[in-house]
mmCIF file with all atom_site columns, C-alpha atoms in Angstrom:
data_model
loop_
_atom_site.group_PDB
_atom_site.id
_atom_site.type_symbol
_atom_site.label_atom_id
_atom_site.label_alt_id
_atom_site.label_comp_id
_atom_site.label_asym_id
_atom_site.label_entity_id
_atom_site.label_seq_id
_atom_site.pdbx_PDB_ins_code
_atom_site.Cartn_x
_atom_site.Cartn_y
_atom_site.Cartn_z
_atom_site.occupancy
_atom_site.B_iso_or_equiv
_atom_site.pdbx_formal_charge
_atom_site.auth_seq_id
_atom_site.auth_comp_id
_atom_site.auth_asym_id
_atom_site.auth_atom_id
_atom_site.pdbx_PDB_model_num
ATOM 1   C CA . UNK A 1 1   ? -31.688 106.153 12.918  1.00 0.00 ? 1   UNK A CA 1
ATOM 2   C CA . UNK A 1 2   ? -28.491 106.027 14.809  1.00 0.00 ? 2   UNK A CA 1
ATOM 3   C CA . UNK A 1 3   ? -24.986 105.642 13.523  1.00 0.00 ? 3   UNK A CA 1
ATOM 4   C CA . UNK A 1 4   ? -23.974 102.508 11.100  1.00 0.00 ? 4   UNK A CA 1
ATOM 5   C CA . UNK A 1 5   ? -21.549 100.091 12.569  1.00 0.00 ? 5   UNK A CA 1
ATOM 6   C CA . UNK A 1 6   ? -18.931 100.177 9.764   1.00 0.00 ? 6   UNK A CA 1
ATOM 7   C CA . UNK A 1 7   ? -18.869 104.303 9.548   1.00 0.00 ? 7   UNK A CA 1
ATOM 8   C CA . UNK A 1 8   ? -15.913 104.685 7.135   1.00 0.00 ? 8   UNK A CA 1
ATOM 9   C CA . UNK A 1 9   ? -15.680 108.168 8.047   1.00 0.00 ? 9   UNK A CA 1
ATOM 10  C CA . UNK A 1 10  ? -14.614 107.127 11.444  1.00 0.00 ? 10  UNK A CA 1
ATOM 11  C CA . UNK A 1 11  ? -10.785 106.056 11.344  1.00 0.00 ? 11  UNK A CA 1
ATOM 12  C CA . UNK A 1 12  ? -10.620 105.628 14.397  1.00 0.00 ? 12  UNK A CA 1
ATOM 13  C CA . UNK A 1 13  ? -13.286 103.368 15.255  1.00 0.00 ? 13  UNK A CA 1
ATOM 14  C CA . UNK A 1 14  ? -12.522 101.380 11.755  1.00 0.00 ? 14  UNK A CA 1
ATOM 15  C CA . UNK A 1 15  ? -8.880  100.918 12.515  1.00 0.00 ? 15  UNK A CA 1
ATOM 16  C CA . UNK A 1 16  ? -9.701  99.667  16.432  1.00 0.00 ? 16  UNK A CA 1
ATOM 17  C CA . UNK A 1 17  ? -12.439 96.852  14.748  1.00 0.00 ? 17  UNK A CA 1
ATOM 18  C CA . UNK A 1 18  ? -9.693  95.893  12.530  1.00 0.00 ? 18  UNK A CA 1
ATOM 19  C CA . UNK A 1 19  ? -6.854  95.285  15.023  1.00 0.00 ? 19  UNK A CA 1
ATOM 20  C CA . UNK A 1 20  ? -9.421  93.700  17.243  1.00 0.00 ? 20  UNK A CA 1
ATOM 21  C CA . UNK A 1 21  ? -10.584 91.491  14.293  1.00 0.00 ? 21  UNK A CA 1
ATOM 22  C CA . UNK A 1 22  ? -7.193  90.838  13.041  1.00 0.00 ? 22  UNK A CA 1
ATOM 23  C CA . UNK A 1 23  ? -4.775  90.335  15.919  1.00 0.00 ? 23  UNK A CA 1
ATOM 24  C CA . UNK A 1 24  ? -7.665  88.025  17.634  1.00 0.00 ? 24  UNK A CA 1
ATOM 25  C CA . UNK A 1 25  ? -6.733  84.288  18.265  1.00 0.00 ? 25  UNK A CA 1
ATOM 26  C CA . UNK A 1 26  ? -10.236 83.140  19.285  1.00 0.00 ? 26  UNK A CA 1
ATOM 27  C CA . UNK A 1 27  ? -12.777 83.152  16.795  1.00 0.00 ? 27  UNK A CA 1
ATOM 28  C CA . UNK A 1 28  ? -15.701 85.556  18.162  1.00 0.00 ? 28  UNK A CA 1
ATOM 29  C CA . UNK A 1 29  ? -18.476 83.399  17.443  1.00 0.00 ? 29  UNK A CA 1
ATOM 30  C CA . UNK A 1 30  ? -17.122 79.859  17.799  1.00 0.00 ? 30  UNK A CA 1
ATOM 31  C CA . UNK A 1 31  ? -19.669 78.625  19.908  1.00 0.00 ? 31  UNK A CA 1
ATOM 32  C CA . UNK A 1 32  ? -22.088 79.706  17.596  1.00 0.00 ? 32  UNK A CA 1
ATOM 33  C CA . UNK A 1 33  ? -20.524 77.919  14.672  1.00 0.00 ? 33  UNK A CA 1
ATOM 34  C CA . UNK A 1 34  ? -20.315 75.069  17.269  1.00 0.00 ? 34  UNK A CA 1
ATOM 35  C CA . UNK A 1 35  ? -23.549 75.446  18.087  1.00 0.00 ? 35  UNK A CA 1
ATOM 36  C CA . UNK A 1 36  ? -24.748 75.574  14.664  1.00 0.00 ? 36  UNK A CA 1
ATOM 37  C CA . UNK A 1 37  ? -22.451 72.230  13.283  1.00 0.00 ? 37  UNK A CA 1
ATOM 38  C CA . UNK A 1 38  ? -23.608 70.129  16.665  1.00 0.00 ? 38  UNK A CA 1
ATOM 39  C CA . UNK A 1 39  ? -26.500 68.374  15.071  1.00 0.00 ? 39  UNK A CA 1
ATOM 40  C CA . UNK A 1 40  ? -24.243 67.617  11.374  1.00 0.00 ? 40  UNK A CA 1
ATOM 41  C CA . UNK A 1 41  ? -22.151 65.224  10.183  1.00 0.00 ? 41  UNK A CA 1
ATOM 42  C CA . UNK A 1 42  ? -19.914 68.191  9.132   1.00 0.00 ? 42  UNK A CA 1
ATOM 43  C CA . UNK A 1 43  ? -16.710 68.322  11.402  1.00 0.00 ? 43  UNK A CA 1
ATOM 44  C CA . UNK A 1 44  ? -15.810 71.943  11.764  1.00 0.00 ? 44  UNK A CA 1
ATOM 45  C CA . UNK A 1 45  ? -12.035 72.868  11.200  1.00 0.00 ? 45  UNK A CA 1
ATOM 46  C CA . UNK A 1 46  ? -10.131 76.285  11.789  1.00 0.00 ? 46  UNK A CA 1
ATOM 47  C CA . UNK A 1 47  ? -7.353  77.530  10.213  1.00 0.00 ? 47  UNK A CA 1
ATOM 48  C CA . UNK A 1 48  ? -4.539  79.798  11.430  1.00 0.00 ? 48  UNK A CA 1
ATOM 49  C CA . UNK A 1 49  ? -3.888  81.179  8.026   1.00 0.00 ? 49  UNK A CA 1
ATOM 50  C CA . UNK A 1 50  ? -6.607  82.326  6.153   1.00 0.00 ? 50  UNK A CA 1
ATOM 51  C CA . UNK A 1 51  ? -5.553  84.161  3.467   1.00 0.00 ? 51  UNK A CA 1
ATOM 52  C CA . UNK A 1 52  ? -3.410  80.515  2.407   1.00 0.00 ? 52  UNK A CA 1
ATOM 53  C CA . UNK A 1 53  ? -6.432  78.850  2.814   1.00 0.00 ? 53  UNK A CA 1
ATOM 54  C CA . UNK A 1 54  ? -8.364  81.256  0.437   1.00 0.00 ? 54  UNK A CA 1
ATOM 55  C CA . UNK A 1 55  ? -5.604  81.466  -1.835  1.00 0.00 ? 55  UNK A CA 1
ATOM 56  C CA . UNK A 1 56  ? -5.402  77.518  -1.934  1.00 0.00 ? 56  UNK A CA 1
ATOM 57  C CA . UNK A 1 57  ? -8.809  77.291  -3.193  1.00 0.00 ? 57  UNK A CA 1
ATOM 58  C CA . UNK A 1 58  ? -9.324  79.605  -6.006  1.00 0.00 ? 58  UNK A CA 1
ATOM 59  C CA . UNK A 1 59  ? -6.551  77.812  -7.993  1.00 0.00 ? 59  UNK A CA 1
ATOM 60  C CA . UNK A 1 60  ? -8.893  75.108  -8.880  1.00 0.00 ? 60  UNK A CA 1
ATOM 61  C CA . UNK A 1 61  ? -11.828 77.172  -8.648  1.00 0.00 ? 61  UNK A CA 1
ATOM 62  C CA . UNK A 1 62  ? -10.902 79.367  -11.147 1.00 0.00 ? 62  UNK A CA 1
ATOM 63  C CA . UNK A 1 63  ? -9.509  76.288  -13.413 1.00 0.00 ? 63  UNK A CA 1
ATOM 64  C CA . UNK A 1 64  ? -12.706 74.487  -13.417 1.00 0.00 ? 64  UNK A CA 1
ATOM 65  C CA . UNK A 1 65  ? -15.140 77.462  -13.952 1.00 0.00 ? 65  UNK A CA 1
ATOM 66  C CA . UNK A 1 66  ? -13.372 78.240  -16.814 1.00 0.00 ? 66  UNK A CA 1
ATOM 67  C CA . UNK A 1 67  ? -13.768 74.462  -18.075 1.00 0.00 ? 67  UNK A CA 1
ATOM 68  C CA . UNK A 1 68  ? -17.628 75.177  -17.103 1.00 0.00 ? 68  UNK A CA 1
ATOM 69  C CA . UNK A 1 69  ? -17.555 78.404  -18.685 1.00 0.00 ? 69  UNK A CA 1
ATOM 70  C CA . UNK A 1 70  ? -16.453 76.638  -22.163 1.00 0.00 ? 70  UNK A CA 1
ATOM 71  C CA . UNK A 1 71  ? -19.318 74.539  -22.014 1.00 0.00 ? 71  UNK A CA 1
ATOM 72  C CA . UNK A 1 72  ? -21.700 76.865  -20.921 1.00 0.00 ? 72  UNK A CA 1
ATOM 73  C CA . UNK A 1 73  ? -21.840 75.296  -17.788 1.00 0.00 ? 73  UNK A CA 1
ATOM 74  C CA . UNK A 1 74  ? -22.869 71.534  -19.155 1.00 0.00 ? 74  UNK A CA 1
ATOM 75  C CA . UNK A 1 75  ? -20.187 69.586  -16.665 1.00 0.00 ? 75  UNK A CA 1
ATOM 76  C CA . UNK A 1 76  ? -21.133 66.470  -18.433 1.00 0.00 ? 76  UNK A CA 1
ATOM 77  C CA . UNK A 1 77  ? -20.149 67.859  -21.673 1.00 0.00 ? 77  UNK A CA 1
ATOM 78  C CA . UNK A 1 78  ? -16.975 69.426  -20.438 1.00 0.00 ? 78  UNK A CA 1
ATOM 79  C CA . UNK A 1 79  ? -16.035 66.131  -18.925 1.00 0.00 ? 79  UNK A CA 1
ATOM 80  C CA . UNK A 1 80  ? -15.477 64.249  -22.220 1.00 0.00 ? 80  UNK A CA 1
ATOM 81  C CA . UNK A 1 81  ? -12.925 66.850  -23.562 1.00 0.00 ? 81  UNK A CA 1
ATOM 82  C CA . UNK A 1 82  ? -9.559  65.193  -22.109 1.00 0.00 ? 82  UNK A CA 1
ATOM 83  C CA . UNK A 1 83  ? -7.226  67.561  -23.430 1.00 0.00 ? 83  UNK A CA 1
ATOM 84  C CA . UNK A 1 84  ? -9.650  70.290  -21.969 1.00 0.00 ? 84  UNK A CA 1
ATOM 85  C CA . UNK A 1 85  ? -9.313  68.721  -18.923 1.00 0.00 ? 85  UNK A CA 1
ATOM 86  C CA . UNK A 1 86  ? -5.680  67.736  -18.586 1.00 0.00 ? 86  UNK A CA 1
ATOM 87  C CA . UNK A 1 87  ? -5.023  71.494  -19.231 1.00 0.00 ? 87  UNK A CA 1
ATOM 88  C CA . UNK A 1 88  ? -7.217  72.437  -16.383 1.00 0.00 ? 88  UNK A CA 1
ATOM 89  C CA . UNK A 1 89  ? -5.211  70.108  -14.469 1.00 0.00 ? 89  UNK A CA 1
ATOM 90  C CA . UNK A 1 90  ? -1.826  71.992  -15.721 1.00 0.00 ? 90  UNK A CA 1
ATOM 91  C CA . UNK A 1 91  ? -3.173  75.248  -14.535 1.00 0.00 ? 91  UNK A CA 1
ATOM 92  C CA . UNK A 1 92  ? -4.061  74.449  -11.233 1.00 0.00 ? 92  UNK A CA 1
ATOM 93  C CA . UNK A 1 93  ? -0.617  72.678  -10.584 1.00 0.00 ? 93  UNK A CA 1
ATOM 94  C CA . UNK A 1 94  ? 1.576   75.668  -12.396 1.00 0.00 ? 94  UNK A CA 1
ATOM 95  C CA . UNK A 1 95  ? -1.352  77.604  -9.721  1.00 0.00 ? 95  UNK A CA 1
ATOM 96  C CA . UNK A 1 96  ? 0.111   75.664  -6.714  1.00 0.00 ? 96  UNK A CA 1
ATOM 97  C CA . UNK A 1 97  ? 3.630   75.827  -8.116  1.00 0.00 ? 97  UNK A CA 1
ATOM 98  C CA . UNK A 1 98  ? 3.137   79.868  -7.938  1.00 0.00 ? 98  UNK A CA 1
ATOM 99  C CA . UNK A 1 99  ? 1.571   80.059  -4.975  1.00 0.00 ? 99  UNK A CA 1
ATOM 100 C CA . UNK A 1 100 ? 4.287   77.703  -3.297  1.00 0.00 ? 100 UNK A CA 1
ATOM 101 C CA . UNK A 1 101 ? 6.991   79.518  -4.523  1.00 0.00 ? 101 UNK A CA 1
ATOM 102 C CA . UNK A 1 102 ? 5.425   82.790  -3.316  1.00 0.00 ? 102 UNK A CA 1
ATOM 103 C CA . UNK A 1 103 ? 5.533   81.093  0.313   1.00 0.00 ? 103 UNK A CA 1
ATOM 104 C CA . UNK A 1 104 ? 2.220   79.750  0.836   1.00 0.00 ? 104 UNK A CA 1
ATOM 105 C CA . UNK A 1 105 ? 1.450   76.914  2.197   1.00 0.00 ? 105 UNK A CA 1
ATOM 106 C CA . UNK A 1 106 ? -1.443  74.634  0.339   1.00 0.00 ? 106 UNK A CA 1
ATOM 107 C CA . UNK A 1 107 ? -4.109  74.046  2.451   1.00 0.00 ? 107 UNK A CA 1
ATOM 108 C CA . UNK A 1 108 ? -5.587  71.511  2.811   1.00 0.00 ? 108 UNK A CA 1
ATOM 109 C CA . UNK A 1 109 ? -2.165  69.926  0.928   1.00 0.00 ? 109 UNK A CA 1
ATOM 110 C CA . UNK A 1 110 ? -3.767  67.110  -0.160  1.00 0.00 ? 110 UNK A CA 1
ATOM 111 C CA . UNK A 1 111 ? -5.489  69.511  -2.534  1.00 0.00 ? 111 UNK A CA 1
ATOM 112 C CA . UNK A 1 112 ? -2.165  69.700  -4.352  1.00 0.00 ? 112 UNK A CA 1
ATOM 113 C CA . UNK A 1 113 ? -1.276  65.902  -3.876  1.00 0.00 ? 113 UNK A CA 1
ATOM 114 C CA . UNK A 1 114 ? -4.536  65.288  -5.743  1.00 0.00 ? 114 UNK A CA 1
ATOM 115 C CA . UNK A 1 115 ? -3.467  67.458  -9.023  1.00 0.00 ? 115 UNK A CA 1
ATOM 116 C CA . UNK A 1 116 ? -0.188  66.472  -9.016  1.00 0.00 ? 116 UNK A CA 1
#
Protein backbone atom coordinates (compact mmCIF):
# COMPACT_ATOMS: atom_id res chain seq x y z
CA UNK A 1 0.00 0.00 0.00
CA UNK A 2 1.61 3.30 -0.61
CA UNK A 3 1.71 6.33 1.60
CA UNK A 4 -1.74 7.99 3.05
CA UNK A 5 -2.50 11.41 1.79
CA UNK A 6 -2.89 13.16 5.19
CA UNK A 7 0.57 11.54 6.76
CA UNK A 8 0.69 13.55 10.02
CA UNK A 9 4.13 12.56 10.45
CA UNK A 10 5.00 14.62 7.48
CA UNK A 11 5.12 18.45 8.53
CA UNK A 12 6.11 19.38 5.76
CA UNK A 13 3.79 18.06 3.35
CA UNK A 14 0.80 18.83 6.03
CA UNK A 15 1.75 22.43 6.46
CA UNK A 16 2.14 22.98 2.33
CA UNK A 17 -1.77 21.30 1.94
CA UNK A 18 -2.78 23.69 4.52
CA UNK A 19 -1.43 26.97 3.10
CA UNK A 20 -2.55 25.75 -0.26
CA UNK A 21 -6.04 24.99 1.21
CA UNK A 22 -6.19 28.03 3.26
CA UNK A 23 -4.70 30.98 1.40
CA UNK A 24 -6.75 29.65 -1.87
CA UNK A 25 -9.43 32.09 -3.33
CA UNK A 26 -10.95 29.61 -5.81
CA UNK A 27 -12.73 26.82 -4.49
CA UNK A 28 -10.90 23.53 -5.90
CA UNK A 29 -13.84 21.75 -6.94
CA UNK A 30 -16.35 24.43 -7.95
CA UNK A 31 -17.21 23.06 -11.09
CA UNK A 32 -17.96 20.00 -9.53
CA UNK A 33 -20.31 21.52 -7.01
CA UNK A 34 -21.58 23.36 -10.16
CA UNK A 35 -21.81 20.48 -11.86
CA UNK A 36 -23.51 18.66 -9.22
CA UNK A 37 -26.33 21.76 -8.32
CA UNK A 38 -27.00 22.24 -12.38
CA UNK A 39 -30.01 20.02 -12.55
CA UNK A 40 -31.61 21.60 -8.78
CA UNK A 41 -33.59 24.18 -7.80
CA UNK A 42 -30.87 24.79 -5.13
CA UNK A 43 -28.88 28.07 -5.98
CA UNK A 44 -25.36 27.52 -4.80
CA UNK A 45 -23.75 30.42 -2.70
CA UNK A 46 -20.03 30.90 -1.44
CA UNK A 47 -18.86 32.58 1.31
CA UNK A 48 -15.60 34.45 1.95
CA UNK A 49 -15.70 33.80 5.63
CA UNK A 50 -16.29 30.53 6.72
CA UNK A 51 -15.58 30.21 10.05
CA UNK A 52 -18.56 33.35 10.51
CA UNK A 53 -20.66 31.39 8.57
CA UNK A 54 -20.17 28.22 10.79
CA UNK A 55 -20.19 30.16 13.80
CA UNK A 56 -23.56 31.88 12.66
CA UNK A 57 -25.26 28.66 12.52
CA UNK A 58 -24.63 26.72 15.58
CA UNK A 59 -26.24 29.51 17.69
CA UNK A 60 -29.60 28.30 16.78
CA UNK A 61 -28.56 24.90 16.24
CA UNK A 62 -27.49 24.36 19.48
CA UNK A 63 -30.72 26.37 20.94
CA UNK A 64 -33.16 24.21 19.25
CA UNK A 65 -31.53 20.75 19.87
CA UNK A 66 -31.59 21.45 23.25
CA UNK A 67 -35.49 22.33 22.98
CA UNK A 68 -35.54 18.78 21.03
CA UNK A 69 -33.44 17.26 23.51
CA UNK A 70 -36.14 18.24 26.37
CA UNK A 71 -38.68 16.53 24.56
CA UNK A 72 -36.89 13.70 23.55
CA UNK A 73 -36.92 14.83 20.23
CA UNK A 74 -41.02 15.11 19.84
CA UNK A 75 -40.87 18.79 17.93
CA UNK A 76 -44.57 18.82 18.13
CA UNK A 77 -44.49 18.50 21.77
CA UNK A 78 -41.73 20.97 22.30
CA UNK A 79 -43.64 23.42 20.20
CA UNK A 80 -46.51 24.00 22.67
CA UNK A 81 -44.14 24.99 25.59
CA UNK A 82 -43.99 28.95 24.92
CA UNK A 83 -41.87 29.84 27.66
CA UNK A 84 -39.59 26.88 26.44
CA UNK A 85 -39.52 28.42 23.36
CA UNK A 86 -39.20 32.13 23.99
CA UNK A 87 -36.07 31.11 26.02
CA UNK A 88 -34.65 29.34 23.07
CA UNK A 89 -35.26 32.45 21.31
CA UNK A 90 -33.23 34.48 24.19
CA UNK A 91 -30.31 32.23 23.76
CA UNK A 92 -29.82 32.41 20.29
CA UNK A 93 -30.09 36.33 20.32
CA UNK A 94 -27.69 36.75 23.65
CA UNK A 95 -25.70 33.90 20.93
CA UNK A 96 -25.66 36.59 18.15
CA UNK A 97 -25.13 39.39 20.64
CA UNK A 98 -21.73 37.39 21.65
CA UNK A 99 -20.73 36.51 18.57
CA UNK A 100 -21.26 40.21 17.25
CA UNK A 101 -19.48 41.67 19.85
CA UNK A 102 -16.59 39.22 19.33
CA UNK A 103 -16.45 40.72 15.62
CA UNK A 104 -18.31 38.38 13.58
CA UNK A 105 -20.37 39.09 11.18
CA UNK A 106 -23.94 37.02 11.07
CA UNK A 107 -24.28 35.29 8.10
CA UNK A 108 -26.72 35.04 6.45
CA UNK A 109 -27.93 38.36 8.75
CA UNK A 110 -31.26 37.82 8.23
CA UNK A 111 -30.71 34.84 10.52
CA UNK A 112 -30.39 37.38 13.32
CA UNK A 113 -33.20 39.77 11.96
CA UNK A 114 -35.44 36.72 12.28
CA UNK A 115 -34.70 36.16 16.25
CA UNK A 116 -34.62 39.49 17.04
Amino acid sequence: MGKPPFNHSDNRRTQKLRENIFTQREIPIKPLLENAFQQVKYKLVYHDDMDAWLKSHIVPIVALSSVSFLFDGDLKKASKDKALLKQAISVMDEGFHILEKLGYTITPANQASFIR
